[in-house]
Amino acid sequence: MKTKFRIGKNWLYIPLIALAIFYLLPMYVMLVTGFKSFEEIDLQTMWNLPRGLALDNYIEAYGSLAPSLWNSFLMVIPAAAISSMLGSLNGFILAKWKFRGADFIFPFILFGMFIPYQSILIPLVVFVNATLRPLGLGGIPALVIAHVIYGIPITTLTFRNYYASLPQELLEAAKIDGADMLGIYRWILLPISIPSFVVVLIWQFTSAWNDFLFAVVLTSNRSWPITVALNNMAGSQIISWNVQMAGSLLAALPTLLVYIFLGRYFLRGLLAGSLKG
Amino acid sequence: MFKDKDRYLSIVLISPSIIAVLIFIYGFIAWSVRVSLSEWKGLTPDYTFAKLNNYINLFSDPRFQVDIRNTLIFTGVFVVGSIVLGFFMAVMLDQGLKGEGFFRSLFLFPMAISYIVTGVVWRWLMNPAEGDRISGLNLLFSNLNLDFLINKWHTTETWGIAAIALAAIWQMSGYTMALYLAGLRSIPIELREAAQIDGATELQIYRHIMLPLLAPVTLSALIILGHMSLKVFDLIVAVAGKQLPLDVPAIYMWQTTFDGLFYGRGAAIGILLLISVAVLIIPYIRYTLKTETQA
């Protein structure tokens, strides 16, 4: 029956290819500009292919963005790791070990996923300045803490939905064998939740890497992650557009690579974010 | 059924997260409300009660009126554009064509990169220069003899924000496509086949069977994209910086608070944003959790 749908559908490639070009245009400009030598750079020849493969733009962009690229890695890795551990534990308890009021609490946690952070930004900055900064935990550690805390809703939701889909018999059998709660979590659920860990790790990695709002209010010059550094680079009159293009690609590369190699998991995280895990 | 020890342990293990949510989300919201009702401007906190003055002043503030107008235009263009484009991409990819996976990945990849990157690149694509200095998409249009498409993008008067919505559509339409594709795949094939046997054309099947069945997906997409456009911030900062004609509430809040030190006003904008998002999201959460328990 399915073959019936395929007959005479080849004209669909025309709109599909047109759309593919639309999606690739910005990537094309980023890549092509990055590989041009400084003499070839001209806004009027923006769409031309490069004559050779020069790396001048990437070298210059890396030169000024390298510290913030490292800041981003330093921030994103612990943020993603801690977030997913917390999310897994919360999800397990909310899905399989319901205490009284668990169903009442859950929507309140969920709402936190959607709030505009402008509504908590002033207290957050005041809090960080009063407590974390004097302890030497301003900048990147503060950013990690912000991503972990404001990541609780989405990570909890993803794990809860996954654990809720597992049959209750799995737990009952372990209970009869005398396993306690932590035993069940450690020996039964944790080993089979690797795919969910990948989903949540990728999700948190991507959103922390791409975040701008928390970064711009919580970090300063030395602790800028890549988004803030790139935006400042783009706003400056001194750095030319070709270097900005190369810098954009450097800033996009880590999350793009994750997407290219682990796209399947990325999509699952995306759909979880619309509550339809 | 559960041992008491485990019950206590579960509460102990989850309480740090619950306390964090209580403090950093709900406590901080309450704190923001308090700031928004205060006279605080300047570096030192000043919680002198100012009634609703910050809110009242905002609504007569010309800058905030521009913000509201821009948010409405942005939301309209972005939400409608992403839903229509996403729907058609999903329908095309649902036809069992070769290379479906390739196109699907391609339409989705902008989701992986940051609004800042998107904004920086689109800023150069939407270069409004004219004449000999023409570049970006306008240059492309001119080379392709599509001169009627040449425009001033985000520097267009009043409607400039719609050009930025275009970049947002580029970034987010893959997301609506993914939502619709998941929806289409969950519709049983028998339904299509039955309609075909009854002589329905492909167009009629999509119009009268698929589209109504996809209504819940459209609702989700509307709410998710709608609440995103209320919060839009980084994309506009990256394209336009802090230019007044392209201002939105999130940028106003950021600038007035951290550059201008008008904390009371900044908090009021934050709370207004929260209320507008809550109006969309709270019914959505209730609806989703209800259908979940029914399933």
Coordinates of C-alpha atoms in Angstrom, one line a residue:
Chain A
M1 CA 0.0 0.0 0.0
K2 CA 2.8 2.4 0.9
T3 CA 4.2 2.3 -2.6
K4 CA 1.0 4.0 -3.8
F5 CA 2.1 7.2 -2.1
R6 CA 5.4 7.3 -3.9
I7 CA 4.0 7.4 -7.5
G8 CA 4.6 10.8 -9.1
K9 CA 6.0 12.4 -6.0
N10 CA 9.3 13.3 -7.5
W11 CA 8.3 16.9 -8.2
L12 CA 8.5 17.4 -4.4
Y13 CA 12.2 17.4 -4.7
I14 CA 12.0 20.9 -6.2
P15 CA 10.6 22.6 -3.1
L16 CA 12.7 20.4 -0.9
I17 CA 15.9 21.4 -2.6
A18 CA 14.9 25.0 -2.6
L19 CA 14.3 24.8 1.2
A20 CA 17.6 22.9 1.6
I21 CA 19.4 25.9 -0.1
F22 CA 17.6 28.3 2.2
Y23 CA 18.8 26.4 5.2
L24 CA 22.3 26.1 4.0
L25 CA 22.8 29.7 2.8
P26 CA 24.0 31.0 6.2
M27 CA 26.3 28.0 6.6
Y28 CA 27.7 28.6 3.1
V29 CA 28.5 32.2 3.8
M30 CA 30.2 31.3 7.1
L31 CA 32.3 28.5 5.6
V32 CA 33.2 30.3 2.4
T33 CA 34.1 33.5 4.1
G34 CA 36.2 31.8 6.7
F35 CA 38.4 30.2 4.0
K36 CA 39.1 33.3 2.0
S37 CA 42.4 35.2 2.3
F38 CA 42.3 38.7 3.6
E39 CA 42.8 40.1 0.1
E40 CA 39.7 38.4 -1.2
I41 CA 37.5 39.8 1.5
D42 CA 34.9 42.1 0.1
L43 CA 31.3 42.4 1.0
Q44 CA 30.5 42.6 -2.7
T45 CA 32.0 39.2 -3.5
M46 CA 30.4 37.6 -0.4
W47 CA 28.9 34.7 -2.5
N48 CA 31.9 33.9 -4.5
L49 CA 33.9 30.7 -3.7
P50 CA 37.3 31.2 -2.2
R51 CA 40.3 31.0 -4.5
G52 CA 42.3 28.9 -2.2
L53 CA 42.0 27.5 1.3
A54 CA 43.3 30.3 3.5
L55 CA 43.0 29.9 7.3
D56 CA 43.7 33.6 8.2
N57 CA 40.2 34.3 9.4
Y58 CA 40.1 31.2 11.6
I59 CA 43.5 31.9 13.0
E60 CA 42.5 35.5 13.9
A61 CA 39.1 34.5 15.2
Y62 CA 40.6 31.7 17.3
G63 CA 43.2 34.0 18.6
S64 CA 40.6 36.3 20.1
L65 CA 38.0 33.7 21.0
A66 CA 40.1 30.9 22.4
P67 CA 39.9 32.0 26.1
S68 CA 36.1 32.1 25.9
L69 CA 35.8 28.8 24.1
W70 CA 37.7 27.3 27.0
N71 CA 35.4 29.1 29.4
S72 CA 32.4 27.6 27.7
F73 CA 33.8 24.1 27.9
L74 CA 34.7 24.6 31.5
M75 CA 31.2 25.7 32.3
V76 CA 29.2 23.4 30.1
I77 CA 30.7 20.0 31.1
P78 CA 30.1 20.2 34.8
A79 CA 26.7 21.9 34.2
A80 CA 25.6 19.0 31.9
A81 CA 27.0 16.3 34.2
I82 CA 25.5 17.6 37.4
S83 CA 22.1 18.4 35.8
S84 CA 21.7 14.9 34.4
M85 CA 22.5 13.2 37.7
L86 CA 20.0 15.4 39.6
G87 CA 17.4 14.9 36.9
S88 CA 17.8 11.2 36.9
L89 CA 17.4 11.0 40.7
N90 CA 14.4 13.4 40.7
G91 CA 12.8 11.6 37.8
F92 CA 13.1 8.2 39.5
I93 CA 11.6 9.4 42.7
L94 CA 8.7 11.3 41.0
A95 CA 7.9 8.4 38.6
K96 CA 8.5 5.3 40.7
W97 CA 8.7 6.3 44.3
K98 CA 5.8 8.6 44.6
F99 CA 5.5 10.2 48.0
R100 CA 2.4 12.1 49.1
G101 CA 2.1 15.3 47.1
A102 CA 4.4 14.2 44.3
D103 CA 1.7 14.8 41.7
F104 CA 1.0 18.2 43.2
I105 CA 4.6 19.3 43.1
F106 CA 5.3 18.2 39.5
P107 CA 3.5 21.0 37.6
F108 CA 5.2 23.6 39.8
I109 CA 8.5 22.2 38.8
L110 CA 7.5 22.1 35.1
F111 CA 6.4 25.7 35.1
G112 CA 10.0 26.7 35.9
M113 CA 11.0 25.4 32.5
F114 CA 9.0 28.1 30.7
I115 CA 9.5 31.2 32.8
P116 CA 11.2 34.2 31.2
Y117 CA 14.4 34.5 33.2
Q118 CA 14.0 38.2 33.2
S119 CA 11.6 37.6 36.1
I120 CA 14.3 36.1 38.3
L121 CA 17.3 37.9 37.0
I122 CA 17.6 40.8 39.5
P123 CA 17.4 38.5 42.6
L124 CA 19.8 36.1 40.9
V125 CA 22.4 38.8 40.3
V126 CA 22.0 40.2 43.8
F127 CA 22.2 36.6 45.2
V128 CA 25.4 35.8 43.3
N129 CA 27.0 39.1 44.2
A130 CA 26.2 38.6 47.9
T131 CA 27.1 34.9 48.3
L132 CA 29.0 33.3 45.5
R133 CA 31.3 36.2 44.4
P134 CA 32.8 36.8 47.9
L135 CA 33.6 33.1 48.0
G136 CA 35.5 33.4 44.7
L137 CA 32.6 31.5 43.0
G138 CA 31.5 34.3 40.7
G139 CA 31.8 34.0 37.0
I140 CA 31.9 30.5 35.6
P141 CA 31.0 28.6 38.9
A142 CA 28.0 30.9 39.3
L143 CA 27.0 30.2 35.7
V144 CA 27.3 26.4 36.3
I145 CA 25.1 26.7 39.4
A146 CA 22.5 28.8 37.4
H147 CA 22.3 26.2 34.6
V148 CA 22.0 23.3 37.1
I149 CA 19.2 24.9 39.1
Y150 CA 17.2 26.3 36.1
G151 CA 17.8 23.0 34.3
I152 CA 16.1 21.0 37.1
P153 CA 12.6 21.2 35.4
I154 CA 13.6 19.9 32.0
T155 CA 16.0 17.2 33.2
T156 CA 13.5 16.0 35.8
L157 CA 10.8 15.9 33.2
T158 CA 12.8 13.9 30.6
F159 CA 13.9 11.2 33.2
R160 CA 10.4 11.1 34.8
N161 CA 8.8 10.4 31.4
Y162 CA 11.3 7.7 30.7
Y163 CA 11.1 6.0 34.1
A164 CA 7.3 6.2 34.0
S165 CA 7.3 4.2 30.8
L166 CA 9.1 1.3 32.4
P167 CA 6.8 -1.5 33.7
Q168 CA 6.2 -1.5 37.4
E169 CA 6.9 -5.3 37.5
L170 CA 10.5 -4.5 37.0
L171 CA 10.6 -2.9 40.4
E172 CA 8.3 -5.3 42.1
A173 CA 10.5 -8.2 41.2
A174 CA 13.5 -6.5 42.6
K175 CA 11.6 -5.6 45.8
I176 CA 10.6 -9.2 46.3
D177 CA 14.3 -10.1 46.0
G178 CA 14.9 -7.7 48.9
A179 CA 16.3 -4.7 47.1
D180 CA 15.8 -1.3 48.7
M181 CA 15.1 1.9 46.9
L182 CA 18.7 2.9 46.3
G183 CA 19.5 -0.7 45.2
I184 CA 16.8 -0.6 42.6
Y185 CA 18.0 2.7 41.3
R186 CA 21.6 1.8 41.2
W187 CA 21.4 -1.8 39.9
I188 CA 18.2 -1.8 37.8
L189 CA 17.2 1.6 36.5
L190 CA 20.6 3.3 36.2
P191 CA 22.1 0.8 33.8
I192 CA 19.1 1.0 31.4
S193 CA 18.8 4.7 31.5
I194 CA 22.0 5.4 29.4
P195 CA 19.9 6.6 26.4
S196 CA 18.1 9.1 28.6
F197 CA 21.4 10.3 30.0
V198 CA 22.6 10.9 26.5
V199 CA 19.5 12.9 25.7
V200 CA 19.7 15.0 28.8
L201 CA 23.5 15.5 28.6
I202 CA 23.2 16.7 25.0
W203 CA 20.3 18.9 25.8
Q204 CA 22.0 20.6 28.8
F205 CA 25.3 20.8 26.9
T206 CA 23.5 22.6 24.0
S207 CA 21.4 25.0 26.0
A208 CA 24.3 26.0 28.4
W209 CA 26.7 26.4 25.4
N210 CA 24.1 28.5 23.6
D211 CA 22.9 30.6 26.5
F212 CA 23.5 34.3 26.4
L213 CA 21.2 35.9 29.0
F214 CA 22.7 34.3 32.2
A215 CA 26.2 34.6 30.7
V216 CA 25.9 38.3 30.0
V217 CA 24.8 39.2 33.5
L218 CA 26.9 36.7 35.5
T219 CA 30.3 36.9 33.9
S220 CA 32.8 39.5 33.2
N221 CA 35.6 40.0 30.7
R222 CA 37.8 37.1 31.9
S223 CA 35.0 34.6 32.4
W224 CA 33.0 35.3 29.3
P225 CA 31.7 32.2 27.6
I226 CA 31.7 32.1 23.8
T227 CA 28.3 33.6 23.1
V228 CA 29.1 36.8 25.0
A229 CA 32.6 37.0 23.4
L230 CA 31.2 36.5 19.9
N231 CA 28.5 39.0 20.4
N232 CA 31.0 41.6 21.6
M233 CA 33.2 40.8 18.7
A234 CA 30.3 41.3 16.3
G235 CA 29.5 44.6 18.0
S236 CA 32.9 46.0 17.7
Q237 CA 33.9 48.2 14.8
I238 CA 37.5 47.0 14.7
I239 CA 37.0 43.4 13.9
S240 CA 35.9 42.8 10.3
W241 CA 33.0 40.7 9.2
N242 CA 35.1 37.9 7.7
V243 CA 36.6 37.3 11.1
Q244 CA 33.2 37.4 12.7
M245 CA 32.0 34.7 10.2
A246 CA 35.0 32.5 11.1
G247 CA 34.3 33.1 14.8
S248 CA 30.6 32.2 14.4
L249 CA 31.6 28.9 12.9
L250 CA 34.0 28.2 15.8
A251 CA 31.2 29.1 18.3
A252 CA 28.7 26.8 16.5
L253 CA 31.1 23.9 15.9
P254 CA 30.9 22.0 19.2
T255 CA 27.1 21.9 19.3
L256 CA 26.9 21.2 15.5
L257 CA 29.2 18.2 15.9
V258 CA 27.1 16.9 18.7
Y259 CA 24.1 17.3 16.5
I260 CA 25.7 15.6 13.5
F261 CA 26.9 12.6 15.5
L262 CA 24.1 12.3 18.0
G263 CA 21.1 13.9 16.2
R264 CA 18.7 11.2 17.2
Y265 CA 19.1 11.9 20.9
F266 CA 19.0 15.6 20.2
L267 CA 15.6 15.3 18.6
R268 CA 14.3 13.4 21.6
G269 CA 15.4 16.1 23.9
L270 CA 13.7 18.6 21.7
L271 CA 10.4 16.8 21.8
A272 CA 10.6 16.4 25.5
G273 CA 10.9 20.2 25.8
S274 CA 7.4 20.5 24.4
L275 CA 6.2 18.2 27.3
K276 CA 5.6 15.4 24.8
G277 CA 8.4 13.2 25.9
Chain B
M1 CA 3.8 -1.4 50.4
F2 CA 7.0 0.7 50.6
K3 CA 9.3 0.5 53.6
D4 CA 9.3 3.6 55.7
K5 CA 13.0 4.0 55.5
D6 CA 12.8 4.2 51.7
R7 CA 10.0 6.7 51.8
Y8 CA 12.0 9.0 54.0
L9 CA 15.0 8.5 51.9
S10 CA 13.1 9.4 48.7
I11 CA 12.0 12.7 50.3
V12 CA 15.5 13.4 51.6
L13 CA 16.9 12.8 48.1
I14 CA 14.5 15.0 46.2
S15 CA 14.3 17.8 48.7
P16 CA 17.4 19.7 47.6
S17 CA 15.9 20.0 44.1
I18 CA 12.5 21.0 45.4
I19 CA 14.0 23.5 47.8
A20 CA 16.1 24.9 45.0
V21 CA 13.0 25.3 42.7
L22 CA 11.1 26.9 45.6
I23 CA 13.9 29.4 46.3
F24 CA 15.4 30.1 42.9
I25 CA 12.2 30.1 40.9
Y26 CA 9.2 31.0 43.2
G27 CA 11.2 32.8 45.9
F28 CA 13.0 34.9 43.3
I29 CA 9.8 35.7 41.5
A30 CA 8.3 37.0 44.7
W31 CA 11.5 39.0 45.3
S32 CA 11.2 40.4 41.8
V33 CA 7.6 41.4 42.5
R34 CA 8.8 43.2 45.6
V35 CA 11.5 45.0 43.6
S36 CA 8.9 45.9 40.9
L37 CA 6.7 47.6 43.6
S38 CA 9.7 49.6 45.0
E39 CA 11.4 52.8 44.1
W40 CA 14.8 51.1 43.7
K41 CA 17.0 52.9 41.2
G42 CA 20.7 53.2 41.5
L43 CA 23.3 50.8 43.0
T44 CA 21.9 50.5 46.6
P45 CA 18.7 48.6 47.0
D46 CA 15.7 50.8 48.0
Y47 CA 12.6 48.9 48.9
T48 CA 10.4 52.0 49.6
F49 CA 6.9 51.0 48.5
A50 CA 6.0 52.7 45.2
K51 CA 2.6 51.1 44.7
L52 CA 2.0 50.2 41.0
N53 CA 3.9 53.2 39.7
N54 CA 6.6 51.2 37.8
Y55 CA 3.8 49.4 36.0
I56 CA 1.7 52.4 35.3
N57 CA 4.7 54.4 34.0
L58 CA 5.6 51.6 31.7
F59 CA 2.3 51.7 29.9
S60 CA 2.7 55.3 29.1
D61 CA 6.4 54.9 28.2
P62 CA 6.8 55.3 24.4
R63 CA 9.7 52.8 24.5
F64 CA 7.5 50.2 26.0
Q65 CA 4.8 50.8 23.5
V66 CA 7.4 50.2 20.7
D67 CA 8.3 47.0 22.6
I68 CA 4.7 45.8 22.6
R69 CA 4.3 46.6 18.9
N70 CA 7.5 44.8 18.0
T71 CA 6.6 41.8 20.1
L72 CA 3.2 41.5 18.4
I73 CA 4.8 41.8 14.9
F74 CA 7.5 39.4 15.7
T75 CA 5.1 36.9 17.3
G76 CA 2.8 37.0 14.4
V77 CA 5.4 36.5 11.7
F78 CA 7.5 34.0 13.6
V79 CA 4.7 31.8 14.8
V80 CA 2.7 31.7 11.6
G81 CA 5.8 31.4 9.5
S82 CA 7.2 28.5 11.5
I83 CA 4.0 26.6 11.7
V84 CA 3.1 26.9 8.0
L85 CA 6.6 26.1 6.9
G86 CA 7.1 23.3 9.4
F87 CA 3.8 21.8 8.5
F88 CA 4.6 21.7 4.7
M89 CA 8.0 20.3 5.4
A90 CA 6.6 17.6 7.5
V91 CA 3.9 16.7 4.9
M92 CA 6.6 16.6 2.1
L93 CA 8.9 14.4 4.2
D94 CA 6.0 12.1 5.1
Q95 CA 5.7 11.0 1.4
G96 CA 8.3 8.2 1.7
L97 CA 10.7 10.0 -0.6
K98 CA 14.3 8.9 -0.9
G99 CA 16.7 11.1 1.2
E100 CA 14.0 11.9 3.7
G101 CA 16.5 11.5 6.6
F102 CA 18.9 13.9 5.0
F103 CA 16.4 16.6 4.5
R104 CA 15.0 16.1 8.0
S105 CA 18.5 16.5 9.5
L106 CA 19.1 19.5 7.3
F107 CA 16.0 21.4 8.3
L108 CA 16.7 20.7 12.0
F109 CA 20.3 21.6 12.3
P110 CA 19.8 25.4 13.0
M111 CA 18.3 24.3 16.3
A112 CA 21.7 23.1 17.5
I113 CA 23.3 26.5 17.1
S114 CA 22.9 29.6 19.3
Y115 CA 20.8 32.6 18.5
I116 CA 23.9 34.7 18.8
V117 CA 25.6 32.8 15.9
T118 CA 22.4 33.0 13.9
G119 CA 22.1 36.7 14.6
V120 CA 25.7 37.5 13.7
V121 CA 25.5 35.7 10.4
W122 CA 22.0 37.0 9.5
R123 CA 23.1 40.5 10.2
W124 CA 25.5 40.2 7.3
L125 CA 23.0 38.4 5.1
M126 CA 20.4 41.2 5.8
N127 CA 22.9 44.0 4.9
P128 CA 20.7 46.9 3.9
A129 CA 23.4 48.8 1.9
E130 CA 22.4 50.0 -1.5
G131 CA 23.9 50.7 -4.9
D132 CA 27.6 49.8 -5.4
R133 CA 27.8 48.6 -1.8
I134 CA 25.0 46.1 -2.1
S135 CA 25.7 42.8 -0.4
G136 CA 24.2 39.8 1.4
L137 CA 20.8 38.5 0.3
N138 CA 20.1 41.7 -1.6
L139 CA 23.2 41.1 -3.7
L140 CA 22.0 37.6 -4.3
F141 CA 18.6 38.8 -5.4
S142 CA 20.2 41.3 -7.7
N143 CA 22.4 38.6 -9.3
L144 CA 19.4 36.4 -9.8
N145 CA 17.4 39.3 -11.4
L146 CA 14.9 39.2 -8.5
D147 CA 15.4 42.9 -7.8
F148 CA 11.8 43.3 -6.5
L149 CA 12.8 41.3 -3.5
I150 CA 15.6 43.7 -2.5
N151 CA 14.6 45.4 0.7
K152 CA 16.0 47.1 3.8
W153 CA 15.5 44.1 6.1
H154 CA 15.7 45.0 9.8
T155 CA 16.2 48.7 9.0
T156 CA 12.8 48.9 7.4
E157 CA 10.7 51.4 9.4
T158 CA 8.1 49.9 11.8
W159 CA 8.3 46.4 10.3
G160 CA 12.0 45.9 10.6
I161 CA 11.5 43.4 13.4
A162 CA 9.7 41.1 10.9
A163 CA 13.1 40.6 9.1
I164 CA 14.5 39.3 12.4
A165 CA 11.5 37.0 12.7
L166 CA 12.7 35.6 9.4
A167 CA 16.0 34.5 10.9
A168 CA 14.0 33.1 13.8
I169 CA 11.9 31.1 11.4
W170 CA 15.1 29.8 9.8
Q171 CA 16.2 28.6 13.2
M172 CA 12.9 27.2 14.6
S173 CA 10.8 25.9 11.7
G174 CA 12.6 22.5 11.9
Y175 CA 11.3 22.2 15.3
T176 CA 7.6 22.5 14.2
M177 CA 8.5 20.1 11.4
A178 CA 9.7 17.6 13.9
L179 CA 6.5 18.1 16.0
Y180 CA 4.2 17.6 12.9
L181 CA 6.2 14.7 11.6
A182 CA 5.9 12.9 15.0
G183 CA 2.1 13.7 14.8
L184 CA 1.7 12.5 11.3
R185 CA 3.5 9.2 12.1
S186 CA 1.2 8.6 15.0
I187 CA -1.9 8.7 12.7
P188 CA -2.8 5.1 11.7
I189 CA -2.1 4.3 8.1
E190 CA -5.5 2.6 7.9
L191 CA -7.2 5.9 8.1
R192 CA -5.5 7.2 5.0
E193 CA -6.2 4.0 3.2
A194 CA -9.8 4.0 4.1
A195 CA -10.1 7.6 2.8
Q196 CA -8.3 6.6 -0.4
I197 CA -10.7 3.7 -1.0
D198 CA -13.5 6.2 -0.6
G199 CA -12.0 8.2 -3.4
A200 CA -10.5 11.1 -1.5
T201 CA -7.7 12.9 -3.2
E202 CA -4.4 13.4 -1.4
L203 CA -5.2 17.0 -0.8
Q204 CA -8.6 16.2 0.7
I205 CA -7.0 13.6 3.0
Y206 CA -4.6 16.2 4.4
R207 CA -7.3 18.9 4.6
H208 CA -10.1 16.9 6.1
I209 CA -8.4 14.1 8.0
M210 CA -4.8 14.9 8.9
L211 CA -5.2 18.5 9.7
P212 CA -8.0 18.1 12.2
L213 CA -6.1 15.1 13.8
L214 CA -3.1 17.3 14.1
A215 CA -4.9 20.0 16.0
P216 CA -3.2 19.1 19.3
V217 CA 0.2 19.4 17.6
T218 CA -0.7 22.8 16.2
L219 CA -1.8 23.9 19.7
S220 CA 1.5 22.8 21.2
A221 CA 3.5 24.5 18.5
L222 CA 1.4 27.7 18.9
I223 CA 2.0 27.8 22.6
I224 CA 5.7 26.8 22.6
L225 CA 6.6 29.2 19.8
G226 CA 4.3 31.9 21.2
H227 CA 6.0 31.9 24.5
M228 CA 9.4 31.8 22.9
S229 CA 8.7 35.0 20.9
L230 CA 7.6 36.8 24.1
K231 CA 11.0 36.0 25.5
V232 CA 13.0 36.8 22.4
F233 CA 16.3 38.4 23.4
D234 CA 19.7 37.1 22.2
L235 CA 18.7 36.9 18.5
I236 CA 17.8 40.6 18.4
V237 CA 20.8 41.6 20.4
A238 CA 23.0 39.8 17.9
V239 CA 21.4 41.3 14.9
A240 CA 20.7 44.8 16.1
G241 CA 22.4 45.5 19.4
K242 CA 20.3 47.8 21.5
Q243 CA 18.7 49.9 18.7
L244 CA 15.5 51.5 19.8
P245 CA 13.4 50.7 16.7
L246 CA 14.0 47.0 17.2
D247 CA 13.6 47.0 21.0
V248 CA 11.6 44.2 22.8
P249 CA 10.7 43.9 26.5
A250 CA 13.5 41.5 27.3
I251 CA 16.1 43.9 25.9
Y252 CA 14.5 46.9 27.7
M253 CA 14.6 45.0 31.0
W254 CA 18.2 44.1 30.5
Q255 CA 19.3 47.6 29.5
T256 CA 17.3 49.6 32.0
T257 CA 18.3 47.3 34.9
F258 CA 22.0 46.6 34.3
D259 CA 23.0 49.7 32.3
G260 CA 20.5 52.2 33.7
L261 CA 20.2 50.8 37.2
F262 CA 16.4 51.3 37.1
Y263 CA 15.8 48.1 39.1
G264 CA 12.2 48.8 39.9
R265 CA 11.3 49.4 36.3
G266 CA 13.4 46.4 35.1
A267 CA 11.7 44.1 37.6
A268 CA 8.2 45.3 36.5
I269 CA 9.1 44.4 32.9
G270 CA 10.3 41.0 34.0
I271 CA 7.0 40.4 35.9
L272 CA 4.9 41.5 33.0
L273 CA 6.8 39.1 30.8
L274 CA 6.2 36.4 33.3
I275 CA 2.4 37.1 33.4
S276 CA 2.2 37.0 29.6
V277 CA 4.0 33.7 29.5
A278 CA 2.0 32.2 32.4
V279 CA -1.3 33.0 30.6
L280 CA -0.2 30.7 27.8
I281 CA 1.8 28.1 29.7
I282 CA -0.3 27.3 32.8
P283 CA -3.4 26.1 30.9
Y284 CA -1.0 24.2 28.6
I285 CA 0.6 22.3 31.5
R286 CA -2.8 21.5 33.0
Y287 CA -4.0 20.2 29.7
T288 CA -0.9 18.1 29.0
L289 CA -0.9 16.6 32.5
K290 CA -4.6 15.8 32.3
T291 CA -4.3 14.0 28.9
E292 CA -1.3 12.2 30.3
T293 CA -3.3 10.7 33.2
Q294 CA -6.1 9.7 30.9
A295 CA -3.8 7.9 28.6

